[in-house]
CSV table of C-alpha atoms and ligand atoms in Angstrom, one decimal:
chain,number,residue,atom,x,y,z
A,1,MET,CA,112.2,144.3,61.6
A,2,GLY,CA,114.2,144.6,64.8
A,3,SER,CA,111.3,146.5,66.5
A,4,ALA,CA,108.8,143.9,65.4
A,5,ILE,CA,110.9,141.2,67.1
A,6,ALA,CA,111.2,143.4,70.2
A,7,ILE,CA,107.4,143.9,70.3
A,8,ALA,CA,106.8,140.1,69.8
A,9,ILE,CA,109.2,139.4,72.7
A,10,ALA,CA,107.4,142.0,74.9
A,11,LEU,CA,104.0,140.5,74.1
A,12,LEU,CA,105.4,137.0,74.9
A,13,LEU,CA,106.7,138.3,78.3
A,14,CYS,CA,103.3,139.9,79.1
A,15,PHE,CA,101.6,136.6,78.3
A,16,VAL,CA,104.0,134.6,80.5
A,17,PHE,CA,103.4,137.2,83.2
A,18,LEU,CA,99.7,136.9,82.9
A,19,ILE,CA,99.8,133.1,83.1
A,20,HIS,CA,101.9,133.4,86.2
A,21,GLY,CA,99.6,135.9,87.7
A,22,GLN,CA,96.7,133.4,87.3
A,23,ASN,CA,98.5,130.6,89.0
A,24,HIS,CA,96.7,130.4,92.3
A,25,HIS,CA,99.3,128.1,93.8
A,26,SER,CA,102.2,130.4,93.7
A,27,GLY,CA,103.9,132.6,96.2
A,28,LYS,CA,104.9,136.2,95.3
A,29,ASN,CA,107.9,135.2,93.3
A,30,GLY,CA,105.9,132.6,91.3
A,31,CYS,CA,107.2,129.7,93.3
A,32,ASP,CA,104.8,126.8,93.8
A,33,TRP,CA,104.3,126.3,97.6
A,34,PHE,CA,102.9,122.8,97.0
A,35,ILE,CA,105.9,121.3,95.3
A,36,GLY,CA,108.7,120.5,97.7
A,37,SER,CA,109.9,117.9,100.3
A,38,TRP,CA,109.9,117.3,104.0
A,39,VAL,CA,113.0,118.3,105.9
A,40,ILE,CA,114.0,117.8,109.5
A,41,ASP,CA,113.8,121.0,111.6
A,42,ASN,CA,114.6,120.7,115.2
A,43,SER,CA,112.5,123.7,116.1
A,44,TYR,CA,109.4,121.6,115.3
A,45,PRO,CA,106.7,120.7,116.2
A,46,LEU,CA,105.0,124.1,116.3
A,47,TYR,CA,103.3,123.1,119.6
A,48,GLU,CA,102.9,120.1,121.9
A,49,ALA,CA,99.4,118.6,122.1
A,50,THR,CA,99.7,119.0,125.9
A,51,ASP,CA,99.7,122.8,125.4
A,52,CYS,CA,96.4,122.6,123.5
A,53,PRO,CA,93.9,121.7,126.3
A,54,PHE,CA,90.9,121.3,124.0
A,55,ILE,CA,92.5,118.9,121.5
A,56,GLU,CA,90.2,116.0,120.5
A,57,LYS,CA,91.4,112.7,121.8
A,58,GLU,CA,91.4,111.1,118.4
A,59,PHE,CA,94.2,113.5,117.1
A,60,ASP,CA,96.3,113.3,120.3
A,61,CYS,CA,98.7,110.6,119.2
A,62,GLN,CA,101.3,111.3,121.9
A,63,GLY,CA,98.6,111.4,124.6
A,64,ASN,CA,97.3,108.1,123.3
A,65,GLY,CA,100.7,106.4,123.7
A,66,ARG,CA,102.6,107.0,120.5
A,67,THR,CA,106.2,107.1,121.6
A,68,ASP,CA,108.3,107.8,118.4
A,69,ARG,CA,108.7,111.5,117.8
A,70,LEU,CA,110.6,111.9,114.6
A,71,TYR,CA,107.3,112.5,112.7
A,72,LEU,CA,106.9,115.7,114.7
A,73,LYS,CA,110.2,117.1,113.4
A,74,TYR,CA,109.4,117.6,109.7
A,75,ARG,CA,108.9,121.0,108.1
A,76,TRP,CA,107.5,121.4,104.6
A,77,GLN,CA,110.1,123.0,102.3
A,78,PRO,CA,108.9,124.2,98.9
A,79,THR,CA,111.5,123.6,96.3
A,80,GLY,CA,111.7,127.1,95.0
A,81,CYS,CA,111.2,129.4,98.0
A,82,LYS,CA,110.5,129.7,101.7
A,83,LEU,CA,107.0,129.4,103.1
A,84,PRO,CA,106.2,132.5,105.2
A,85,ARG,CA,106.5,131.8,108.9
A,86,PHE,CA,103.2,131.2,110.7
A,87,ASN,CA,102.4,134.1,113.0
A,88,GLY,CA,99.3,133.4,115.0
A,89,GLU,CA,98.9,136.8,116.6
A,90,ASP,CA,99.2,138.5,113.2
A,91,LEU,CA,96.6,136.2,111.8
A,92,LEU,CA,94.2,137.0,114.7
A,93,LYS,CA,94.7,140.7,114.1
A,94,ARG,CA,94.1,140.3,110.4
A,95,LEU,CA,90.9,138.4,111.1
A,96,ARG,CA,89.6,140.9,113.7
A,97,GLY,CA,85.8,141.1,113.4
A,98,LYS,CA,85.7,138.2,111.0
A,99,SER,CA,84.3,134.7,110.8
A,100,LEU,CA,86.1,131.8,109.2
A,101,LEU,CA,84.2,128.6,108.6
A,102,PHE,CA,85.4,125.1,107.7
A,103,VAL,CA,82.8,123.0,106.0
A,104,GLY,CA,83.5,119.3,105.5
A,105,ASP,CA,84.2,116.0,107.0
A,106,SER,CA,86.5,114.9,109.8
A,107,LEU,CA,89.6,115.9,107.7
A,108,SER,CA,88.1,119.4,107.9
A,109,LEU,CA,87.7,119.0,111.6
A,110,ASN,CA,91.4,117.9,111.7
A,111,GLN,CA,92.5,121.2,110.1
A,112,TRP,CA,90.1,123.4,112.1
A,113,GLN,CA,91.4,121.7,115.3
A,114,SER,CA,95.0,122.3,114.2
A,115,LEU,CA,94.3,126.0,113.5
A,116,THR,CA,92.6,126.5,116.9
A,117,CYS,CA,95.6,124.9,118.6
A,118,MET,CA,98.2,127.0,116.6
A,119,LEU,CA,96.3,130.2,117.5
A,120,HIS,CA,95.9,129.3,121.1
A,121,ILE,CA,99.6,128.6,121.4
A,122,ALA,CA,100.4,132.0,119.8
A,123,VAL,CA,98.3,133.9,122.4
A,124,PRO,CA,98.1,131.5,125.4
A,125,GLN,CA,96.9,134.2,127.7
A,126,ALA,CA,94.0,135.2,125.5
A,127,LYS,CA,90.5,134.1,126.5
A,128,TYR,CA,88.7,131.6,124.3
A,129,THR,CA,85.4,129.9,124.2
A,130,LEU,CA,84.3,126.7,122.4
A,131,VAL,CA,80.7,126.0,121.8
A,132,ARG,CA,79.2,122.9,120.2
A,133,THR,CA,75.7,122.9,118.9
A,134,GLY,CA,74.7,120.0,116.7
A,135,ASP,CA,77.0,119.8,113.8
A,136,LEU,CA,78.5,123.2,114.4
A,137,SER,CA,81.6,123.9,116.6
A,138,THR,CA,82.5,127.6,117.2
A,139,PHE,CA,85.8,128.6,118.7
A,140,THR,CA,86.0,132.3,119.6
A,141,PHE,CA,88.8,134.6,120.7
A,142,PRO,CA,86.6,137.4,122.2
A,143,ASP,CA,89.6,139.8,122.6
A,144,TYR,CA,90.2,139.6,118.9
A,145,ASP,CA,86.6,139.3,117.9
A,146,VAL,CA,87.5,136.3,115.8
A,147,ASN,CA,85.2,133.2,115.2
A,148,LEU,CA,86.7,130.0,113.9
A,149,MET,CA,83.9,127.6,113.0
A,150,PHE,CA,83.6,124.0,111.8
A,151,SER,CA,80.4,122.7,110.3
A,152,ARG,CA,80.3,118.9,109.8
A,153,ASN,CA,79.0,118.2,106.3
A,154,ALA,CA,80.5,115.2,104.6
A,155,PHE,CA,79.1,115.5,101.1
A,156,LEU,CA,78.3,119.2,100.9
A,157,VAL,CA,75.2,118.2,98.9
A,158,ASP,CA,72.0,117.0,100.7
A,159,THR,CA,70.8,113.7,102.0
A,160,VAL,CA,67.0,113.5,102.4
A,161,SER,CA,64.7,110.9,104.0
A,162,GLU,CA,62.0,109.6,101.8
A,163,SER,CA,59.6,106.7,101.8
A,164,ILE,CA,62.1,104.6,99.8
A,165,GLY,CA,64.9,105.4,102.2
A,166,ARG,CA,67.8,108.0,102.5
A,167,VAL,CA,68.6,109.7,99.2
A,168,LEU,CA,71.8,111.4,98.5
A,169,GLU,CA,70.8,114.2,96.1
A,170,LEU,CA,73.7,115.1,93.8
A,171,ASP,CA,72.1,118.4,92.6
A,172,SER,CA,70.7,119.8,95.7
A,173,MET,CA,72.5,121.8,98.3
A,174,GLU,CA,70.5,123.4,101.1
A,175,ALA,CA,73.3,124.0,103.6
A,176,GLY,CA,74.6,126.9,101.5
A,177,LYS,CA,72.2,129.4,103.1
A,178,PHE,CA,74.3,129.3,106.2
A,179,TRP,CA,77.6,129.9,104.4
A,180,LYS,CA,76.8,133.3,102.9
A,181,GLY,CA,77.8,135.7,105.6
A,182,MET,CA,81.2,134.3,106.2
A,183,ASP,CA,84.5,136.1,105.5
A,184,VAL,CA,86.6,133.0,104.8
A,185,LEU,CA,85.2,129.6,103.7
A,186,ILE,CA,87.3,126.5,103.6
A,187,PHE,CA,85.6,123.4,102.1
A,188,ASP,CA,86.5,119.8,101.9
A,189,SER,CA,84.8,116.6,100.8
A,190,TRP,CA,85.9,113.1,99.6
A,191,HIS,CA,86.2,110.3,102.1
A,192,TRP,CA,82.5,109.7,102.7
A,193,TRP,CA,81.9,109.2,99.0
A,194,LEU,CA,83.7,105.9,99.3
A,195,HIS,CA,81.9,104.4,102.2
A,196,VAL,CA,79.8,101.2,101.6
A,197,GLY,CA,77.8,98.9,103.9
A,198,ARG,CA,77.2,100.1,107.4
A,199,LYS,CA,79.2,103.3,107.0
A,200,GLN,CA,77.3,104.4,104.0
A,201,PRO,CA,74.7,107.0,105.2
A,202,TRP,CA,72.4,106.8,102.2
A,203,ASP,CA,70.3,104.1,100.4
A,204,PHE,CA,69.9,105.7,97.0
A,205,ILE,CA,71.7,108.4,94.8
A,206,ARG,CA,69.6,110.8,92.8
A,207,ASP,CA,71.1,112.5,89.8
A,208,GLY,CA,68.6,114.8,88.1
A,209,ASN,CA,65.4,112.9,87.5
A,210,HIS,CA,67.0,109.5,88.0
A,211,THR,CA,67.3,107.6,91.3
A,212,TYR,CA,70.0,104.9,91.4
A,213,LYS,CA,70.8,102.1,93.9
A,214,ASP,CA,74.5,103.0,93.5
A,215,MET,CA,76.9,104.5,90.9
A,216,ASP,CA,80.6,105.0,90.3
A,217,ARG,CA,81.7,106.9,93.4
A,218,LEU,CA,84.2,109.1,91.6
A,219,VAL,CA,81.6,110.1,89.1
A,220,ALA,CA,79.1,110.9,91.9
A,221,TYR,CA,81.8,112.9,93.7
A,222,GLU,CA,82.4,115.0,90.6
A,223,LYS,CA,78.7,115.6,90.1
A,224,GLY,CA,78.3,116.7,93.8
A,225,LEU,CA,81.3,119.0,93.4
A,226,LYS,CA,79.7,120.6,90.4
A,227,THR,CA,76.6,121.4,92.4
A,228,TRP,CA,78.8,123.0,95.0
A,229,ALA,CA,80.7,124.9,92.3
A,230,ASN,CA,77.5,126.3,90.8
A,231,TRP,CA,76.3,127.4,94.2
A,232,VAL,CA,79.6,129.2,94.8
A,233,ASP,CA,79.6,130.8,91.3
A,234,ASN,CA,76.0,132.0,91.9
A,235,ASN,CA,76.1,133.1,95.5
A,236,ILE,CA,79.6,134.2,96.6
A,237,ASP,CA,80.9,137.7,96.2
A,238,THR,CA,84.7,137.2,96.4
A,239,THR,CA,85.2,140.8,97.3
A,240,LYS,CA,83.5,139.9,100.7
A,241,THR,CA,84.3,136.2,101.0
A,242,LYS,CA,87.5,134.3,100.3
A,243,VAL,CA,86.8,130.7,99.3
A,244,PHE,CA,89.3,127.9,99.7
A,245,PHE,CA,89.1,124.2,99.0
A,246,GLN,CA,91.2,121.8,101.1
A,247,GLY,CA,92.6,119.4,98.6
A,248,VAL,CA,92.0,115.7,98.9
A,249,SER,CA,93.7,114.2,102.0
A,250,PRO,CA,95.2,110.8,101.2
A,251,ASP,CA,95.1,107.6,103.2
A,252,HIS,CA,98.0,105.2,103.6
A,253,SER,CA,96.6,101.7,103.6
A,254,ASN,CA,98.4,100.1,100.6
A,255,GLY,CA,102.2,100.0,100.7
A,256,THR,CA,102.5,99.4,96.9
A,257,LEU,CA,101.7,103.1,96.4
A,258,TRP,CA,105.0,104.0,98.1
A,259,GLY,CA,107.2,101.1,97.1
A,260,GLU,CA,106.6,98.7,100.0
A,261,PRO,CA,104.7,95.4,100.1
A,262,GLU,CA,101.0,95.6,99.5
A,263,ALA,CA,100.3,94.5,103.1
A,264,ASN,CA,102.1,97.5,104.6
A,265,PHE,CA,100.0,100.4,105.8
A,266,CYS,CA,100.5,103.4,108.1
A,267,GLU,CA,101.2,101.5,111.3
A,268,GLY,CA,104.9,101.5,112.3
A,269,GLN,CA,105.8,104.1,109.7
A,270,VAL,CA,108.3,106.5,111.2
A,271,ARG,CA,109.6,108.4,108.2
A,272,PRO,CA,108.0,110.3,105.2
A,273,VAL,CA,108.6,109.2,101.7
A,274,ARG,CA,111.9,110.8,100.5
A,275,GLY,CA,111.9,113.5,97.9
A,276,SER,CA,109.1,115.4,96.1
A,277,ILE,CA,107.4,112.6,94.2
A,278,TYR,CA,104.9,110.1,95.5
A,279,PRO,CA,105.4,106.8,93.6
A,280,GLY,CA,101.6,106.2,93.7
A,281,GLY,CA,101.0,109.2,91.5
A,282,GLN,CA,98.1,111.6,91.4
A,283,HIS,CA,95.1,110.9,93.5
A,284,PRO,CA,92.0,110.3,91.2
A,285,ALA,CA,89.8,112.4,93.4
A,286,GLU,CA,92.3,115.3,93.2
A,287,VAL,CA,92.1,115.1,89.4
A,288,ALA,CA,88.3,115.3,89.6
A,289,LEU,CA,88.5,118.2,92.1
A,290,LYS,CA,90.9,120.2,89.9
A,291,ARG,CA,88.7,119.7,86.9
A,292,VAL,CA,85.7,121.1,88.7
A,293,LEU,CA,87.6,124.1,90.1
A,294,ARG,CA,89.1,125.0,86.7
A,295,ALA,CA,85.6,125.2,85.2
A,296,MET,CA,84.4,127.8,87.8
A,297,SER,CA,84.0,131.5,87.2
A,298,THR,CA,84.8,132.2,90.9
A,299,THR,CA,88.4,132.2,92.1
A,300,VAL,CA,88.6,129.4,94.6
A,301,TYR,CA,92.0,128.9,96.1
A,302,LEU,CA,92.9,125.2,96.2
A,303,LEU,CA,95.0,124.3,99.2
A,304,ASP,CA,96.8,121.7,97.1
A,305,ILE,CA,97.9,119.5,99.9
A,306,THR,CA,97.4,116.1,98.3
A,307,THR,CA,101.0,115.4,97.2
A,308,LEU,CA,102.7,116.8,100.3
A,309,SER,CA,100.3,114.7,102.5
A,310,GLN,CA,100.8,111.6,100.3
A,311,LEU,CA,104.5,111.8,101.3
A,312,ARG,CA,103.6,111.5,105.0
A,313,LYS,CA,102.8,107.8,105.5
A,314,ASP,CA,104.3,108.3,109.0
A,315,ALA,CA,101.9,110.9,110.3
A,316,HIS,CA,98.6,109.1,110.8
A,317,PRO,CA,97.3,108.0,114.2
A,318,SER,CA,97.3,104.3,113.3
A,319,VAL,CA,96.4,102.7,116.6
A,320,TYR,CA,97.0,105.9,118.5
A,321,GLY,CA,93.8,107.6,117.4
A,322,HIS,CA,91.0,106.7,119.7
A,323,GLY,CA,93.1,106.0,122.7
A,324,GLY,CA,92.9,102.3,122.4
A,325,HIS,CA,93.5,99.6,119.8
A,326,ARG,CA,90.0,99.7,118.6
A,327,ASP,CA,90.5,101.2,115.2
A,328,MET,CA,93.3,101.4,112.7
A,329,ASP,CA,93.3,105.0,111.5
A,330,CYS,CA,95.4,105.7,108.4
A,331,SER,CA,93.1,108.6,107.2
A,332,HIS,CA,93.3,111.3,109.9
A,333,TRP,CA,96.5,113.0,111.0
A,334,CYS,CA,98.2,113.3,114.4
A,335,LEU,CA,98.3,116.8,116.0
A,336,ALA,CA,100.8,118.4,116.1
A,337,GLY,CA,101.3,117.3,112.5
A,338,VAL,CA,100.5,117.6,108.8
A,339,PRO,CA,97.4,119.8,109.2
A,340,ASP,CA,99.6,122.4,110.8
A,341,THR,CA,101.3,122.7,107.4
A,342,TRP,CA,98.0,123.0,105.7
A,343,ASN,CA,97.3,125.9,108.0
A,344,GLN,CA,100.7,127.5,107.3
A,345,LEU,CA,99.8,127.3,103.6
A,346,LEU,CA,96.3,128.8,104.4
A,347,TYR,CA,98.0,131.6,106.3
A,348,ALA,CA,100.5,132.2,103.5
A,349,ALA,CA,97.6,132.5,101.0
A,350,LEU,CA,95.6,134.8,103.3
A,351,ILE,CA,98.4,137.3,103.9
A,352,GLN,CA,99.4,137.3,100.2
A,353,HIS,CA,96.0,138.5,99.1
B,1,LIG,C1,62.9,116.1,84.9
B,1,LIG,O1,61.5,116.0,84.9
B,1,LIG,C2,60.8,117.2,84.7
B,1,LIG,C3,59.3,116.9,84.8
B,1,LIG,O2,59.0,115.7,84.3
B,1,LIG,C4,61.2,117.7,83.3
B,1,LIG,O3,60.5,119.0,83.1
B,1,LIG,C5,62.7,118.0,83.2
B,1,LIG,O4,63.1,118.4,81.9
B,1,LIG,C6,63.4,116.7,83.6
B,1,LIG,N1,64.8,117.0,83.7
B,1,LIG,C7,65.8,116.3,83.2
B,1,LIG,C8,67.2,116.8,83.5
B,1,LIG,O5,65.6,115.3,82.5
B,2,LIG,C1,97.1,98.1,96.3
B,2,LIG,O1,97.5,98.9,95.2
B,2,LIG,C2,97.9,98.1,94.0
B,2,LIG,C3,98.5,99.1,93.0
B,2,LIG,O2,97.6,100.1,92.7
B,2,LIG,C4,96.7,97.4,93.5
B,2,LIG,O3,97.0,96.6,92.4
B,2,LIG,C5,96.1,96.5,94.7
B,2,LIG,O4,94.9,95.9,94.3
B,2,LIG,C6,95.9,97.3,95.9
B,2,LIG,N1,95.6,96.4,97.0
B,2,LIG,C7,94.5,96.6,97.8
B,2,LIG,C8,94.3,95.7,98.9
B,2,LIG,O5,93.8,97.6,97.7
């Protein structure tokens, strides 16, 4: 009887261990890196934008006249453990001979740009080249034989021109051909699915044999993601290619989501939301993304950055994005800033595996 109980307990422990082992979010000791809070750390920021000579003007908030600096001083602190310290030279050595490709919209550009700055700061004497051809940007460290690429692709699935107009095809994905030879792939998509009017780059949506004038955008997003997921399941060998998905990056354009008046948005915000919980709750696109990832046969590592970024209402460019007061930008992130944390998490995940 006693041994039966002992066996039952042993089986239960094995089971708990297995479940833990399958949690892609966790660090070595089972701690979830994506649950935590922002704490002030005076050793931050990790770099000054002025030390990153190739930084895009739209992310250079200080250069564009932002004068408050508290938002630069926050470090992400997971609740149960410490995030490994980012070591740019170590990352370059680990990536020697390899190519890393970000595929996605301007939030993907934001993260790629952050990573190129973080690596340049780590090895300021090392040569680098930056080549832009069409929608592809390639940043190379020749001494380390490392390519860091960004391919602009807002929907992942295709848009084709036909006699009726531009058609967003939810079940077609031609761009994948180009992704196959990469060592690390980091995808993102969301923001463009919401655009309407002048900013909407399609006239019809096609789903299977049906062509629609429009449809529920969240439903369309999930269908597009499923096409991407099927492609990855059928084309990616994870012993050669590591696949990441950058979680949904949140906007801050409605104060009710963080307990302020509805008219408040990112402008003038100088502090993150306190604590670990975003009052506005889970982002609907994040829920859809997680559902698609769970149904995949391939192991895709979700950089689950939605909640930690939701807490950073203070870290958007607002009027300090395009160098003038032309646009209010509550979607992208200042650099140095939040995408540096996304890259610390990317680094932590890469060195763990
Ligand atoms: C689409 O149309 C083709 C040809 O008419 C048909 O063979 C196919 O089954 C249809 N697919 C769906 C999903 O309805
Ligand atoms: C802001 O969010 C609240 C709560 O979700 C919602 O009721 C309201 O319609 C939103 N306002 C705008 C302008 O989107």
